[in-house]
Amino acid sequence: MSFAYVKNIFLVVICLFILFREGTCAFACSLLAATGDRLKDGGTLVAMTWDVPRNIKGELRLVIPRKGSPYLGLFPLQAKNEGNIVAGLNEPGLVLITASVDSKPSKKGFLRRCSLVETILRSFGTVDAVIANTNLISNAPPLFLIIADKSKIALIQIGSHGRYTVDCIENGLLYQTNHYTHQNLLRENEIYVENSILRYNRLQNLLANQSTHFKVEDFLSLADDRGNGPDNSIWRSGSSEKKDRTLARWVVYLSKNSVPELYFRLLNPGNNELNYEIKTDKAFWTEGIE
């Protein structure tokens, strides 16, 4: 696969596969991040697994906007809607991973959610800059975000009617699945989502049992964990064709002293598994890599 750089265009799309499908894409995810003294060599680690129905496929896209920062994003492939970004890393070194709110019945605001993610990736380079923009967050639809730079991570839980919470730390761990966990937003949970709760508890237990500093290999292992069975693990194989399964793993290491590194795994149905390790140095953002 090659990542081609093209000047003076709005998008550079790296297509892995093409899927023609109507409607929106399921968006269940498990999110985790560590920063500061929880890492062996400092910096920040971020990981996401992306769970979807069986017929969904995904792709990486390198996006070069007319204004703002270039970013590498993970997208579902769809015929009618090419938005719906689920994770991204921009040139300044800001990482953003997302999870849908499955504990509320309404799925309205889907496109506004995608606009929020892409606005952040185009416009901001640090966690502090994002969380200072309160209007941007309060006007967004329900969504869970973890944003990270090399020295800080933040978990943003966005509820309805402008309500949201931000947990921001320089040392420690944050994690999230698909239901509200902050005390101030528990009333936003209108539907009991057992799968999300089981994955959240699994993450909590795995992270609590880690007595040593985290390394990239640890986050890769956490993202691949299948200890809760086919339907409730961090990496989900799905017990039947009607059950969601994990399509992609997105792990980023933001080093204190080097360029961000992406460790990406994609299992598009009907195609071979893809694994990439990408160092996002200056050449990547200006020329692409082979």
PDB file of C-alpha atoms in Angstrom:
ATOM      1  CA  MET A   1       0.000   0.000   0.000  1.00  0.00           C
ATOM      2  CA  SER A   2       1.233   3.508  -0.747  1.00  0.00           C
ATOM      3  CA  PHE A   3       0.244   6.782   0.869  1.00  0.00           C
ATOM      4  CA  ALA A   4       0.349   9.309  -1.986  1.00  0.00           C
ATOM      5  CA  TYR A   5       0.648  13.034  -1.453  1.00  0.00           C
ATOM      6  CA  VAL A   6      -1.204  15.273  -3.877  1.00  0.00           C
ATOM      7  CA  LYS A   7      -0.937  19.084  -3.719  1.00  0.00           C
ATOM      8  CA  ASN A   8      -3.849  21.528  -3.933  1.00  0.00           C
ATOM      9  CA  ILE A   9      -6.673  19.085  -3.426  1.00  0.00           C
ATOM     10  CA  PHE A  10      -9.145  18.792  -0.610  1.00  0.00           C
ATOM     11  CA  LEU A  11      -8.731  15.088   0.144  1.00  0.00           C
ATOM     12  CA  VAL A  12      -6.158  12.439  -0.409  1.00  0.00           C
ATOM     13  CA  VAL A  13      -7.972   9.166  -0.013  1.00  0.00           C
ATOM     14  CA  ILE A  14      -6.106   5.977   0.649  1.00  0.00           C
ATOM     15  CA  CYS A  15      -8.671   3.367  -0.343  1.00  0.00           C
ATOM     16  CA  LEU A  16      -8.139  -0.097   0.998  1.00  0.00           C
ATOM     17  CA  PHE A  17     -11.512  -1.449  -0.116  1.00  0.00           C
ATOM     18  CA  ILE A  18     -14.861  -0.178  -1.430  1.00  0.00           C
ATOM     19  CA  LEU A  19     -18.260  -0.990   0.042  1.00  0.00           C
ATOM     20  CA  PHE A  20     -21.596   0.227  -1.280  1.00  0.00           C
ATOM     21  CA  ARG A  21     -24.060   0.492   1.566  1.00  0.00           C
ATOM     22  CA  GLU A  22     -26.838   2.815   2.643  1.00  0.00           C
ATOM     23  CA  GLY A  23     -27.381   4.215   6.085  1.00  0.00           C
ATOM     24  CA  THR A  24     -25.067   5.013   8.964  1.00  0.00           C
ATOM     25  CA  CYS A  25     -22.443   2.827  10.535  1.00  0.00           C
ATOM     26  CA  ALA A  26     -22.501   1.245  13.983  1.00  0.00           C
ATOM     27  CA  PHE A  27     -19.900   2.798  16.155  1.00  0.00           C
ATOM     28  CA  ALA A  28     -19.250   0.661  19.238  1.00  0.00           C
ATOM     29  CA  CYS A  29     -15.715   1.076  20.521  1.00  0.00           C
ATOM     30  CA  SER A  30     -13.442   0.401  23.464  1.00  0.00           C
ATOM     31  CA  LEU A  31     -11.101   3.310  24.255  1.00  0.00           C
ATOM     32  CA  LEU A  32      -8.078   3.578  26.533  1.00  0.00           C
ATOM     33  CA  ALA A  33      -5.151   5.920  27.068  1.00  0.00           C
ATOM     34  CA  ALA A  34      -2.166   6.282  29.400  1.00  0.00           C
ATOM     35  CA  THR A  35       0.236   9.162  29.887  1.00  0.00           C
ATOM     36  CA  GLY A  36       3.101  10.446  31.981  1.00  0.00           C
ATOM     37  CA  ASP A  37       4.576   8.224  34.667  1.00  0.00           C
ATOM     38  CA  ARG A  38       2.377   5.276  33.653  1.00  0.00           C
ATOM     39  CA  LEU A  39       4.595   4.755  30.594  1.00  0.00           C
ATOM     40  CA  LYS A  40       8.044   3.214  30.583  1.00  0.00           C
ATOM     41  CA  ASP A  41       9.582   5.983  28.508  1.00  0.00           C
ATOM     42  CA  GLY A  42       7.095   8.789  29.146  1.00  0.00           C
ATOM     43  CA  GLY A  43       4.829  10.245  26.512  1.00  0.00           C
ATOM     44  CA  THR A  44       1.334   8.955  25.770  1.00  0.00           C
ATOM     45  CA  LEU A  45      -0.296   5.756  24.522  1.00  0.00           C
ATOM     46  CA  VAL A  46      -3.779   5.644  22.993  1.00  0.00           C
ATOM     47  CA  ALA A  47      -5.741   2.605  21.803  1.00  0.00           C
ATOM     48  CA  MET A  48      -9.131   1.919  20.262  1.00  0.00           C
ATOM     49  CA  THR A  49     -10.951  -1.139  18.967  1.00  0.00           C
ATOM     50  CA  TRP A  50     -13.765  -0.486  16.501  1.00  0.00           C
ATOM     51  CA  ASP A  51     -16.756  -2.848  16.524  1.00  0.00           C
ATOM     52  CA  VAL A  52     -19.192  -2.974  13.606  1.00  0.00           C
ATOM     53  CA  PRO A  53     -21.821  -5.188  11.925  1.00  0.00           C
ATOM     54  CA  ARG A  54     -20.437  -7.967   9.745  1.00  0.00           C
ATOM     55  CA  ASN A  55     -20.887  -6.239   6.384  1.00  0.00           C
ATOM     56  CA  ILE A  56     -19.030  -3.020   7.237  1.00  0.00           C
ATOM     57  CA  LYS A  57     -15.577  -2.331   5.828  1.00  0.00           C
ATOM     58  CA  GLY A  58     -13.080   0.398   6.676  1.00  0.00           C
ATOM     59  CA  GLU A  59     -10.199   2.387   5.269  1.00  0.00           C
ATOM     60  CA  LEU A  60      -7.424   4.802   6.189  1.00  0.00           C
ATOM     61  CA  ARG A  61      -7.545   8.225   4.593  1.00  0.00           C
ATOM     62  CA  LEU A  62      -4.896  10.903   4.565  1.00  0.00           C
ATOM     63  CA  VAL A  63      -6.852  14.155   4.521  1.00  0.00           C
ATOM     64  CA  ILE A  64      -5.250  17.370   3.267  1.00  0.00           C
ATOM     65  CA  PRO A  65      -7.723  20.207   3.963  1.00  0.00           C
ATOM     66  CA  ARG A  66      -7.521  23.583   2.245  1.00  0.00           C
ATOM     67  CA  LYS A  67      -7.134  25.154   5.683  1.00  0.00           C
ATOM     68  CA  GLY A  68      -5.757  23.577   8.813  1.00  0.00           C
ATOM     69  CA  SER A  69      -3.677  20.546   9.670  1.00  0.00           C
ATOM     70  CA  PRO A  70      -3.459  17.381   7.588  1.00  0.00           C
ATOM     71  CA  TYR A  71      -4.633  14.276   9.397  1.00  0.00           C
ATOM     72  CA  LEU A  72      -4.744  10.529   9.014  1.00  0.00           C
ATOM     73  CA  GLY A  73      -8.161   9.082   9.786  1.00  0.00           C
ATOM     74  CA  LEU A  74     -10.030   5.801  10.118  1.00  0.00           C
ATOM     75  CA  PHE A  75     -13.334   5.805   8.227  1.00  0.00           C
ATOM     76  CA  PRO A  76     -16.096   3.348   7.341  1.00  0.00           C
ATOM     77  CA  LEU A  77     -16.662   2.860   3.642  1.00  0.00           C
ATOM     78  CA  GLN A  78     -20.145   3.883   2.545  1.00  0.00           C
ATOM     79  CA  ALA A  79     -21.747   4.825  -0.742  1.00  0.00           C
ATOM     80  CA  LYS A  80     -23.838   7.826   0.300  1.00  0.00           C
ATOM     81  CA  ASN A  81     -21.800   9.284   3.127  1.00  0.00           C
ATOM     82  CA  GLU A  82     -18.018   9.505   3.155  1.00  0.00           C
ATOM     83  CA  GLY A  83     -17.785  11.107   6.585  1.00  0.00           C
ATOM     84  CA  ASN A  84     -18.184   9.223   9.841  1.00  0.00           C
ATOM     85  CA  ILE A  85     -14.542   9.383  10.917  1.00  0.00           C
ATOM     86  CA  VAL A  86     -13.951   7.281  14.030  1.00  0.00           C
ATOM     87  CA  ALA A  87     -10.295   8.024  14.885  1.00  0.00           C
ATOM     88  CA  GLY A  88      -7.573  10.394  13.751  1.00  0.00           C
ATOM     89  CA  LEU A  89      -4.020  11.634  14.185  1.00  0.00           C
ATOM     90  CA  ASN A  90      -3.012  15.060  12.873  1.00  0.00           C
ATOM     91  CA  GLU A  91       0.345  16.532  11.877  1.00  0.00           C
ATOM     92  CA  PRO A  92       0.858  18.509  15.149  1.00  0.00           C
ATOM     93  CA  GLY A  93       0.555  15.226  17.063  1.00  0.00           C
ATOM     94  CA  LEU A  94      -2.983  15.323  18.437  1.00  0.00           C
ATOM     95  CA  VAL A  95      -4.793  11.975  18.611  1.00  0.00           C
ATOM     96  CA  LEU A  96      -8.565  11.617  18.789  1.00  0.00           C
ATOM     97  CA  ILE A  97     -10.539   8.394  19.256  1.00  0.00           C
ATOM     98  CA  THR A  98     -14.306   8.148  19.578  1.00  0.00           C
ATOM     99  CA  ALA A  99     -17.135   5.920  20.777  1.00  0.00           C
ATOM    100  CA  SER A 100     -20.852   6.220  20.205  1.00  0.00           C
ATOM    101  CA  VAL A 101     -23.421   6.536  22.975  1.00  0.00           C
ATOM    102  CA  ASP A 102     -25.337   3.249  22.863  1.00  0.00           C
ATOM    103  CA  SER A 103     -27.179   3.914  26.122  1.00  0.00           C
ATOM    104  CA  LYS A 104     -29.463   6.498  24.486  1.00  0.00           C
ATOM    105  CA  PRO A 105     -32.153   5.584  21.916  1.00  0.00           C
ATOM    106  CA  SER A 106     -31.602   8.515  19.560  1.00  0.00           C
ATOM    107  CA  LYS A 107     -28.918   8.409  16.882  1.00  0.00           C
ATOM    108  CA  LYS A 108     -29.598  11.954  15.693  1.00  0.00           C
ATOM    109  CA  GLY A 109     -26.664  14.264  15.210  1.00  0.00           C
ATOM    110  CA  PHE A 110     -24.514  11.687  13.414  1.00  0.00           C
ATOM    111  CA  LEU A 111     -23.136  14.086  10.829  1.00  0.00           C
ATOM    112  CA  ARG A 112     -22.572  16.837  13.388  1.00  0.00           C
ATOM    113  CA  ARG A 113     -20.528  14.353  15.380  1.00  0.00           C
ATOM    114  CA  CYS A 114     -18.285  13.701  12.387  1.00  0.00           C
ATOM    115  CA  SER A 115     -17.957  17.425  11.771  1.00  0.00           C
ATOM    116  CA  LEU A 116     -16.804  17.882  15.378  1.00  0.00           C
ATOM    117  CA  VAL A 117     -14.084  15.249  15.024  1.00  0.00           C
ATOM    118  CA  GLU A 118     -12.783  16.638  11.763  1.00  0.00           C
ATOM    119  CA  THR A 119     -12.909  20.221  13.078  1.00  0.00           C
ATOM    120  CA  ILE A 120     -10.760  19.225  16.045  1.00  0.00           C
ATOM    121  CA  LEU A 121      -8.222  17.424  13.871  1.00  0.00           C
ATOM    122  CA  ARG A 122      -7.976  20.323  11.422  1.00  0.00           C
ATOM    123  CA  SER A 123      -7.888  23.085  14.000  1.00  0.00           C
ATOM    124  CA  PHE A 124      -6.074  22.007  17.157  1.00  0.00           C
ATOM    125  CA  GLY A 125      -2.702  20.593  18.155  1.00  0.00           C
ATOM    126  CA  THR A 126      -2.996  20.142  21.924  1.00  0.00           C
ATOM    127  CA  VAL A 127      -5.451  18.807  24.477  1.00  0.00           C
ATOM    128  CA  ASP A 128      -5.569  22.164  26.258  1.00  0.00           C
ATOM    129  CA  ALA A 129      -6.578  23.954  23.069  1.00  0.00           C
ATOM    130  CA  VAL A 130      -9.489  21.585  22.501  1.00  0.00           C
ATOM    131  CA  ILE A 131     -10.955  21.657  25.998  1.00  0.00           C
ATOM    132  CA  ALA A 132     -10.649  25.453  26.119  1.00  0.00           C
ATOM    133  CA  ASN A 133     -13.130  25.630  23.236  1.00  0.00           C
ATOM    134  CA  THR A 134     -16.215  25.058  25.350  1.00  0.00           C
ATOM    135  CA  ASN A 135     -18.696  26.171  22.685  1.00  0.00           C
ATOM    136  CA  LEU A 136     -17.437  23.534  20.279  1.00  0.00           C
ATOM    137  CA  ILE A 137     -17.962  20.776  22.837  1.00  0.00           C
ATOM    138  CA  SER A 138     -21.251  21.980  24.311  1.00  0.00           C
ATOM    139  CA  ASN A 139     -22.848  22.246  20.862  1.00  0.00           C
ATOM    140  CA  ALA A 140     -21.882  18.704  19.872  1.00  0.00           C
ATOM    141  CA  PRO A 141     -24.308  15.756  19.923  1.00  0.00           C
ATOM    142  CA  PRO A 142     -23.893  12.872  22.419  1.00  0.00           C
ATOM    143  CA  LEU A 143     -20.493  11.254  21.978  1.00  0.00           C
ATOM    144  CA  PHE A 144     -17.450   9.964  23.857  1.00  0.00           C
ATOM    145  CA  LEU A 145     -13.969  11.235  22.961  1.00  0.00           C
ATOM    146  CA  ILE A 146     -10.468  10.618  24.188  1.00  0.00           C
ATOM    147  CA  ILE A 147      -8.030  13.241  22.948  1.00  0.00           C
ATOM    148  CA  ALA A 148      -4.307  13.085  23.587  1.00  0.00           C
ATOM    149  CA  ASP A 149      -1.012  14.810  22.980  1.00  0.00           C
ATOM    150  CA  LYS A 150       2.434  13.721  24.171  1.00  0.00           C
ATOM    151  CA  SER A 151       1.964  15.144  27.670  1.00  0.00           C
ATOM    152  CA  LYS A 152      -1.774  14.980  28.455  1.00  0.00           C
ATOM    153  CA  ILE A 153      -4.953  12.969  27.876  1.00  0.00           C
ATOM    154  CA  ALA A 154      -8.615  13.918  28.265  1.00  0.00           C
ATOM    155  CA  LEU A 155     -11.843  11.937  28.301  1.00  0.00           C
ATOM    156  CA  ILE A 156     -14.832  13.986  27.148  1.00  0.00           C
ATOM    157  CA  GLN A 157     -18.326  12.624  27.720  1.00  0.00           C
ATOM    158  CA  ILE A 158     -20.925  14.655  25.830  1.00  0.00           C
ATOM    159  CA  GLY A 159     -24.557  14.360  26.864  1.00  0.00           C
ATOM    160  CA  SER A 160     -27.712  16.053  25.641  1.00  0.00           C
ATOM    161  CA  HIS A 161     -28.709  19.727  25.824  1.00  0.00           C
ATOM    162  CA  GLY A 162     -25.129  21.005  26.085  1.00  0.00           C
ATOM    163  CA  ARG A 163     -24.161  18.895  29.089  1.00  0.00           C
ATOM    164  CA  TYR A 164     -20.659  17.420  29.099  1.00  0.00           C
ATOM    165  CA  THR A 165     -17.790  16.459  31.383  1.00  0.00           C
ATOM    166  CA  VAL A 166     -14.018  16.556  30.904  1.00  0.00           C
ATOM    167  CA  ASP A 167     -11.492  14.444  32.799  1.00  0.00           C
ATOM    168  CA  CYS A 168      -7.996  15.685  31.933  1.00  0.00           C
ATOM    169  CA  ILE A 169      -4.773  14.246  33.391  1.00  0.00           C
ATOM    170  CA  GLU A 170      -0.997  14.409  32.924  1.00  0.00           C
ATOM    171  CA  ASN A 171      -0.270  11.141  34.729  1.00  0.00           C
ATOM    172  CA  GLY A 172      -2.541   8.132  34.714  1.00  0.00           C
ATOM    173  CA  LEU A 173      -5.144   6.181  32.764  1.00  0.00           C
ATOM    174  CA  LEU A 174      -8.479   6.899  31.085  1.00  0.00           C
ATOM    175  CA  TYR A 175     -10.832   4.428  29.436  1.00  0.00           C
ATOM    176  CA  GLN A 176     -14.355   4.350  28.018  1.00  0.00           C
ATOM    177  CA  THR A 177     -16.857   2.146  26.197  1.00  0.00           C
ATOM    178  CA  ASN A 178     -20.391   3.054  25.077  1.00  0.00           C
ATOM    179  CA  HIS A 179     -22.263   4.229  28.191  1.00  0.00           C
ATOM    180  CA  TYR A 180     -21.894   7.234  30.477  1.00  0.00           C
ATOM    181  CA  THR A 181     -19.643   6.660  33.476  1.00  0.00           C
ATOM    182  CA  HIS A 182     -19.166  10.141  34.927  1.00  0.00           C
ATOM    183  CA  GLN A 183     -21.273  10.764  38.021  1.00  0.00           C
ATOM    184  CA  ASN A 184     -22.723  13.963  36.570  1.00  0.00           C
ATOM    185  CA  LEU A 185     -24.018  12.237  33.440  1.00  0.00           C
ATOM    186  CA  LEU A 186     -25.312   8.894  34.734  1.00  0.00           C
ATOM    187  CA  ARG A 187     -28.897  10.066  34.180  1.00  0.00           C
ATOM    188  CA  GLU A 188     -28.125  10.227  30.443  1.00  0.00           C
ATOM    189  CA  ASN A 189     -28.067   6.404  30.391  1.00  0.00           C
ATOM    190  CA  GLU A 190     -31.570   5.554  29.184  1.00  0.00           C
ATOM    191  CA  ILE A 191     -30.870   2.029  27.922  1.00  0.00           C
ATOM    192  CA  TYR A 192     -29.079  -0.790  29.736  1.00  0.00           C
ATOM    193  CA  VAL A 193     -26.187  -1.867  27.481  1.00  0.00           C
ATOM    194  CA  GLU A 194     -24.760  -5.036  29.000  1.00  0.00           C
ATOM    195  CA  ASN A 195     -22.067  -5.449  26.365  1.00  0.00           C
ATOM    196  CA  SER A 196     -20.673  -1.985  27.023  1.00  0.00           C
ATOM    197  CA  ILE A 197     -20.649  -2.559  30.783  1.00  0.00           C
ATOM    198  CA  LEU A 198     -18.869  -5.904  30.446  1.00  0.00           C
ATOM    199  CA  ARG A 199     -16.208  -4.425  28.162  1.00  0.00           C
ATOM    200  CA  TYR A 200     -15.744  -1.484  30.521  1.00  0.00           C
ATOM    201  CA  ASN A 201     -15.263  -3.804  33.492  1.00  0.00           C
ATOM    202  CA  ARG A 202     -12.849  -5.937  31.492  1.00  0.00           C
ATOM    203  CA  LEU A 203     -10.761  -2.884  30.635  1.00  0.00           C
ATOM    204  CA  GLN A 204     -10.809  -1.786  34.253  1.00  0.00           C
ATOM    205  CA  ASN A 205      -9.603  -5.182  35.455  1.00  0.00           C
ATOM    206  CA  LEU A 206      -6.881  -5.515  32.845  1.00  0.00           C
ATOM    207  CA  LEU A 207      -5.523  -2.051  33.552  1.00  0.00           C
ATOM    208  CA  ALA A 208      -5.664  -2.553  37.317  1.00  0.00           C
ATOM    209  CA  ASN A 209      -3.623  -5.752  37.030  1.00  0.00           C
ATOM    210  CA  GLN A 210      -0.806  -3.996  35.146  1.00  0.00           C
ATOM    211  CA  SER A 211       1.831  -3.447  37.822  1.00  0.00           C
ATOM    212  CA  THR A 212       4.608  -2.307  35.468  1.00  0.00           C
ATOM    213  CA  HIS A 213       4.907   0.722  33.210  1.00  0.00           C
ATOM    214  CA  PHE A 214       2.982   0.485  29.961  1.00  0.00           C
ATOM    215  CA  LYS A 215       4.725  -0.089  26.625  1.00  0.00           C
ATOM    216  CA  VAL A 216       3.371  -0.200  23.075  1.00  0.00           C
ATOM    217  CA  GLU A 217       3.283  -3.993  23.298  1.00  0.00           C
ATOM    218  CA  ASP A 218       1.025  -3.800  26.342  1.00  0.00           C
ATOM    219  CA  PHE A 219      -1.541  -1.647  24.558  1.00  0.00           C
ATOM    220  CA  LEU A 220      -1.447  -3.919  21.512  1.00  0.00           C
ATOM    221  CA  SER A 221      -2.121  -6.858  23.817  1.00  0.00           C
ATOM    222  CA  LEU A 222      -4.939  -5.020  25.610  1.00  0.00           C
ATOM    223  CA  ALA A 223      -6.600  -4.158  22.312  1.00  0.00           C
ATOM    224  CA  ASP A 224      -6.368  -7.808  21.224  1.00  0.00           C
ATOM    225  CA  ASP A 225      -7.781  -9.227  24.481  1.00  0.00           C
ATOM    226  CA  ARG A 226     -10.480 -11.894  24.005  1.00  0.00           C
ATOM    227  CA  GLY A 227     -10.880 -12.939  27.622  1.00  0.00           C
ATOM    228  CA  ASN A 228     -14.616 -12.080  27.844  1.00  0.00           C
ATOM    229  CA  GLY A 229     -15.723 -14.325  25.000  1.00  0.00           C
ATOM    230  CA  PRO A 230     -16.695 -13.571  21.390  1.00  0.00           C
ATOM    231  CA  ASP A 231     -19.307 -10.890  22.128  1.00  0.00           C
ATOM    232  CA  ASN A 232     -18.054  -9.054  25.213  1.00  0.00           C
ATOM    233  CA  SER A 233     -14.279  -8.864  24.849  1.00  0.00           C
ATOM    234  CA  ILE A 234     -12.177  -5.875  23.879  1.00  0.00           C
ATOM    235  CA  TRP A 235     -11.460  -7.707  20.615  1.00  0.00           C
ATOM    236  CA  ARG A 236     -14.781  -9.229  19.511  1.00  0.00           C
ATOM    237  CA  SER A 237     -15.034 -12.079  17.018  1.00  0.00           C
ATOM    238  CA  GLY A 238     -18.833 -12.288  17.280  1.00  0.00           C
ATOM    239  CA  SER A 239     -20.661 -15.512  18.126  1.00  0.00           C
ATOM    240  CA  SER A 240     -22.922 -15.335  15.050  1.00  0.00           C
ATOM    241  CA  GLU A 241     -23.410 -13.439  11.809  1.00  0.00           C
ATOM    242  CA  LYS A 242     -25.879 -11.152  13.586  1.00  0.00           C
ATOM    243  CA  LYS A 243     -23.362 -10.102  16.243  1.00  0.00           C
ATOM    244  CA  ASP A 244     -20.972  -7.175  15.883  1.00  0.00           C
ATOM    245  CA  ARG A 245     -17.293  -7.932  15.506  1.00  0.00           C
ATOM    246  CA  THR A 246     -14.097  -5.907  15.796  1.00  0.00           C
ATOM    247  CA  LEU A 247     -13.049  -4.505  12.451  1.00  0.00           C
ATOM    248  CA  ALA A 248      -9.951  -2.476  13.369  1.00  0.00           C
ATOM    249  CA  ARG A 249      -7.384  -1.748  16.046  1.00  0.00           C
ATOM    250  CA  TRP A 250      -5.855   1.740  16.288  1.00  0.00           C
ATOM    251  CA  VAL A 251      -2.903   2.236  18.658  1.00  0.00           C
ATOM    252  CA  VAL A 252      -0.786   5.405  18.705  1.00  0.00           C
ATOM    253  CA  TYR A 253       2.386   6.101  20.678  1.00  0.00           C
ATOM    254  CA  LEU A 254       3.189   9.772  21.193  1.00  0.00           C
ATOM    255  CA  SER A 255       6.823   9.822  22.248  1.00  0.00           C
ATOM    256  CA  LYS A 256       8.377  12.703  24.144  1.00  0.00           C
ATOM    257  CA  ASN A 257      11.378  12.647  21.821  1.00  0.00           C
ATOM    258  CA  SER A 258      10.234  11.257  18.484  1.00  0.00           C
ATOM    259  CA  VAL A 259       7.433  11.394  15.913  1.00  0.00           C
ATOM    260  CA  PRO A 260       4.046   9.747  16.571  1.00  0.00           C
ATOM    261  CA  GLU A 261       3.782   6.081  15.633  1.00  0.00           C
ATOM    262  CA  LEU A 262       0.565   4.379  14.495  1.00  0.00           C
ATOM    263  CA  TYR A 263       0.032   0.627  14.857  1.00  0.00           C
ATOM    264  CA  PHE A 264      -2.955  -0.264  12.731  1.00  0.00           C
ATOM    265  CA  ARG A 265      -4.803  -3.554  12.161  1.00  0.00           C
ATOM    266  CA  LEU A 266      -7.751  -3.983   9.782  1.00  0.00           C
ATOM    267  CA  LEU A 267      -9.849  -7.085   9.091  1.00  0.00           C
ATOM    268  CA  ASN A 268     -12.164  -6.160   6.240  1.00  0.00           C
ATOM    269  CA  PRO A 269     -14.545  -9.066   5.509  1.00  0.00           C
ATOM    270  CA  GLY A 270     -13.546 -11.053   2.457  1.00  0.00           C
ATOM    271  CA  ASN A 271      -9.998  -9.676   2.389  1.00  0.00           C
ATOM    272  CA  ASN A 272      -6.663 -10.471   3.961  1.00  0.00           C
ATOM    273  CA  GLU A 273      -5.820  -8.995   7.348  1.00  0.00           C
ATOM    274  CA  LEU A 274      -3.767  -5.792   7.119  1.00  0.00           C
ATOM    275  CA  ASN A 275      -1.173  -4.679   9.684  1.00  0.00           C
ATOM    276  CA  TYR A 276       0.784  -1.437   9.406  1.00  0.00           C
ATOM    277  CA  GLU A 277       3.296   0.418  11.540  1.00  0.00           C
ATOM    278  CA  ILE A 278       3.504   4.041  10.391  1.00  0.00           C
ATOM    279  CA  LYS A 279       5.943   6.672  11.622  1.00  0.00           C
ATOM    280  CA  THR A 280       4.356  10.028  10.900  1.00  0.00           C
ATOM    281  CA  ASP A 281       7.502  12.032  10.252  1.00  0.00           C
ATOM    282  CA  LYS A 282       7.742  15.126   8.043  1.00  0.00           C
ATOM    283  CA  ALA A 283       8.166  13.007   4.925  1.00  0.00           C
ATOM    284  CA  PHE A 284       4.900  11.200   5.645  1.00  0.00           C
ATOM    285  CA  TRP A 285       2.911  14.431   5.822  1.00  0.00           C
ATOM    286  CA  THR A 286       4.547  15.991   2.727  1.00  0.00           C
ATOM    287  CA  GLU A 287       5.439  13.124   0.423  1.00  0.00           C
ATOM    288  CA  GLY A 288       3.750   9.987   1.687  1.00  0.00           C
ATOM    289  CA  ILE A 289       5.428   6.641   2.216  1.00  0.00           C
ATOM    290  CA  GLU A 290       5.614   3.375   0.331  1.00  0.00           C
TER     291      GLU A 290
END
